[in-house]
Coordinates of N, CA and C in Angstrom, one line a residue:
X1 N -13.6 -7.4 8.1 CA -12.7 -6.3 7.6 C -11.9 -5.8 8.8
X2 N -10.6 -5.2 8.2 CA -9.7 -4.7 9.6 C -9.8 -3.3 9.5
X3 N -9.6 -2.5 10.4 CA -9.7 -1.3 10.5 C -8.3 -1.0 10.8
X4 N -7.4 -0.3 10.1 CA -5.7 0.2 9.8 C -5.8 1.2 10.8
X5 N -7.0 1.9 10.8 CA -6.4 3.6 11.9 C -5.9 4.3 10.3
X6 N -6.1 3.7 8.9 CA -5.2 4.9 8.5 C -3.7 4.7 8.5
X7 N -3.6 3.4 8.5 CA -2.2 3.2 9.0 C -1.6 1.5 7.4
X8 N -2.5 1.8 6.3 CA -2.8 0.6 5.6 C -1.4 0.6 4.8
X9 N -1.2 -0.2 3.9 CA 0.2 -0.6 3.1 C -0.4 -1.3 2.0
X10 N -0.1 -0.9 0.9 CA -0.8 -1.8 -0.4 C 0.3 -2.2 -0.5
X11 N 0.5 -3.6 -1.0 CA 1.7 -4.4 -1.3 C 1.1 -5.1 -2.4
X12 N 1.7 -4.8 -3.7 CA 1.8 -5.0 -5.0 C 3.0 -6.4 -4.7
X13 N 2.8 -7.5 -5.2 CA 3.5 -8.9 -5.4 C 3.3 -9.4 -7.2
X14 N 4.0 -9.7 -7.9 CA 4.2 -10.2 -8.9 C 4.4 -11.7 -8.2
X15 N 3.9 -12.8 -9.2 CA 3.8 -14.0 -8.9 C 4.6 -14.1 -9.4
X16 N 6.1 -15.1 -8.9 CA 7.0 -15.2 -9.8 C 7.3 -16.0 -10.9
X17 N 6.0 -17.1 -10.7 CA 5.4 -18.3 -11.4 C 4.9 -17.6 -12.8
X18 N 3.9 -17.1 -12.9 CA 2.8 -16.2 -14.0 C 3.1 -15.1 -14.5
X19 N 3.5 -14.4 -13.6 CA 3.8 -13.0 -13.5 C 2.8 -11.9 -13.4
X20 N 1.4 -12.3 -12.8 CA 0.4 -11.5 -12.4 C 0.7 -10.6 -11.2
X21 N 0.2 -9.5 -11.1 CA 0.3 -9.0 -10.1 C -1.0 -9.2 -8.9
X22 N -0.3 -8.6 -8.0 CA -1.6 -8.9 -6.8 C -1.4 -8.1 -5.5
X23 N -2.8 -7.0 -5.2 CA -2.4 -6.5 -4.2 C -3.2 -7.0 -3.4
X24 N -2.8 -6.6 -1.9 CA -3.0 -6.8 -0.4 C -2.6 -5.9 0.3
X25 N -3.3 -5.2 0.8 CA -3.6 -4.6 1.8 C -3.5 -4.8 3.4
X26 N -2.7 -4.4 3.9 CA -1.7 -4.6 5.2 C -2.0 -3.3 6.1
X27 N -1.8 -4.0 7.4 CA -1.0 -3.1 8.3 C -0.1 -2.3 8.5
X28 N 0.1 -1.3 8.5 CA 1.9 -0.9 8.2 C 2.0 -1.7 9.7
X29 N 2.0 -1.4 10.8 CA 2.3 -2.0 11.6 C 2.6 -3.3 11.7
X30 N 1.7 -4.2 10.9 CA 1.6 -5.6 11.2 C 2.7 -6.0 10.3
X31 N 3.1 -5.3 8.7 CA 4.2 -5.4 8.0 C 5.2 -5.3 8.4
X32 N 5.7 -4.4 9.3 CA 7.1 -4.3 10.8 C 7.4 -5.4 11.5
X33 N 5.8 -5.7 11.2 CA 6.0 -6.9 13.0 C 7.0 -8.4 12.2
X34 N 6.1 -8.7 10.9 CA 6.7 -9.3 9.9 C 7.9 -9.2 9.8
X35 N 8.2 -8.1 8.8 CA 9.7 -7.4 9.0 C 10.6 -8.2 9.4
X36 N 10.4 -7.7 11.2 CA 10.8 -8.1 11.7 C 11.1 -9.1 12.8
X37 N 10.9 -10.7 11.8 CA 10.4 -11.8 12.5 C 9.2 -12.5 12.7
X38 N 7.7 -11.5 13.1 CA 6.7 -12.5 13.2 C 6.3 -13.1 12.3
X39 N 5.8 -14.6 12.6 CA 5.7 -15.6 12.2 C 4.3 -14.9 11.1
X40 N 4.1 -15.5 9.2 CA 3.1 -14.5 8.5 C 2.0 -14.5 8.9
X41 N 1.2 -15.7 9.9 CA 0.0 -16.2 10.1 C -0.5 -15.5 11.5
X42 N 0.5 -15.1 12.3 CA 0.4 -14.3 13.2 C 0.5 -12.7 13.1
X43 N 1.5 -12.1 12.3 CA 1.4 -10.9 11.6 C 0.1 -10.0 11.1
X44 N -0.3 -11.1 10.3 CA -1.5 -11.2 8.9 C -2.7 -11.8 9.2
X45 N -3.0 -12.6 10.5 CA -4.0 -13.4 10.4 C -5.7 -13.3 10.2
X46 N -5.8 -11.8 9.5 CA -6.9 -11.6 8.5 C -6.7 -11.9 7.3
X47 N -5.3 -12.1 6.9 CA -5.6 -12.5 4.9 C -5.8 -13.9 5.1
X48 N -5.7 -14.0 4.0 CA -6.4 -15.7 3.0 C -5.0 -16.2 3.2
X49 N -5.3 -17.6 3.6 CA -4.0 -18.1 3.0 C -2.9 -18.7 1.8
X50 N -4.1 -17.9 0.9 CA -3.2 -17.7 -0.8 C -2.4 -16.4 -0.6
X51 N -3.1 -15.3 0.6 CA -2.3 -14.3 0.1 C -1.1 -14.4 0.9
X52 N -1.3 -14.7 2.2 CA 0.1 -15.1 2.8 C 1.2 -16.2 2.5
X53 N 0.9 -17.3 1.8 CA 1.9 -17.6 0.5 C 2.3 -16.8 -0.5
X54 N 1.5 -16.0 -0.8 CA 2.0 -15.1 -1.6 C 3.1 -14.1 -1.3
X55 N 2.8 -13.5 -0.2 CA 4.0 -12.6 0.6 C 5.3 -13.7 1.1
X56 N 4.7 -14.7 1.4 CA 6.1 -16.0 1.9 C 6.7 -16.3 0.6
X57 N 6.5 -16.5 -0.3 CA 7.1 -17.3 -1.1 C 6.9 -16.5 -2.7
X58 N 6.4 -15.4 -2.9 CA 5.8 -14.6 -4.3 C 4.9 -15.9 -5.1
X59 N 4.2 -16.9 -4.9 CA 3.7 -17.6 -5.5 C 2.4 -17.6 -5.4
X60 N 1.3 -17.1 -6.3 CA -0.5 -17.1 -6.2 C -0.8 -18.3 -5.9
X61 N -2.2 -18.2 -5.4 CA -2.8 -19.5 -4.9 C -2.7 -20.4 -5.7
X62 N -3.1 -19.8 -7.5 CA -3.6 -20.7 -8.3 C -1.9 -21.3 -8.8
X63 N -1.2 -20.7 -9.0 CA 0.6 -21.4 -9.3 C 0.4 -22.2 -7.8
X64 N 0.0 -22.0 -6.7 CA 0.2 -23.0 -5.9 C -0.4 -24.2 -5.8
X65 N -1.6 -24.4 -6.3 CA -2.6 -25.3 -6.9 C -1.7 -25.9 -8.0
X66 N -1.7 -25.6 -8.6 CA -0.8 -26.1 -9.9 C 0.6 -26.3 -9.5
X67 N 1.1 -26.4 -8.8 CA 2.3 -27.4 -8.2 C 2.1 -28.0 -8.0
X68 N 1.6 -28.4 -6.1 CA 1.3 -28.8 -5.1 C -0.1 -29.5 -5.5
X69 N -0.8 -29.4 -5.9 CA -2.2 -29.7 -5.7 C -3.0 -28.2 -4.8
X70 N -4.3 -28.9 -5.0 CA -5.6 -28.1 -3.7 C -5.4 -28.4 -2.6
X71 N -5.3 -29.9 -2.4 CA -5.6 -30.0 -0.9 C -4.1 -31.0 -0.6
X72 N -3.7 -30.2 0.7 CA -2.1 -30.7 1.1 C -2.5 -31.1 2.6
X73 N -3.6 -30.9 3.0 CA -4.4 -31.3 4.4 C -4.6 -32.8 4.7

């Protein structure tokens, strides 16, 4: 778990695939750093990486499964 300082951002995303919603919980800080430029896996590198596709692109893991396949490795 990360510890914000108090400093957290709930970010509500609609999949643009399904149309579920999904929150995630952020940095405000680390959401700026994003913002502005950093790369999401650096920004974010405590979420999943369903949820950071999800902020890159508004698409859930499982719409991304169901494109792409599971495993793209």
């Amino acid at each position: 778990m990360v510890d914000f300082a108090n400093n957290d951002v709930s970010l509500i995303i609609r999949c643009r695939t399904c149309g579920v919603d999904h929150r995630i919980m952020v940095g405000s800080d680390h959401l700026e750093d994003y913002e502005n430029g950093e790369l999401v896996q650096n920004a974010f590198p405590y979420l999943t990486p369903d949820e950071r596709e999800l902020i890159i692109s508004r698409t859930c893991g499982k719409c991304f499964d169901q494109m792409f396949g599971e495993d793209l490795g």
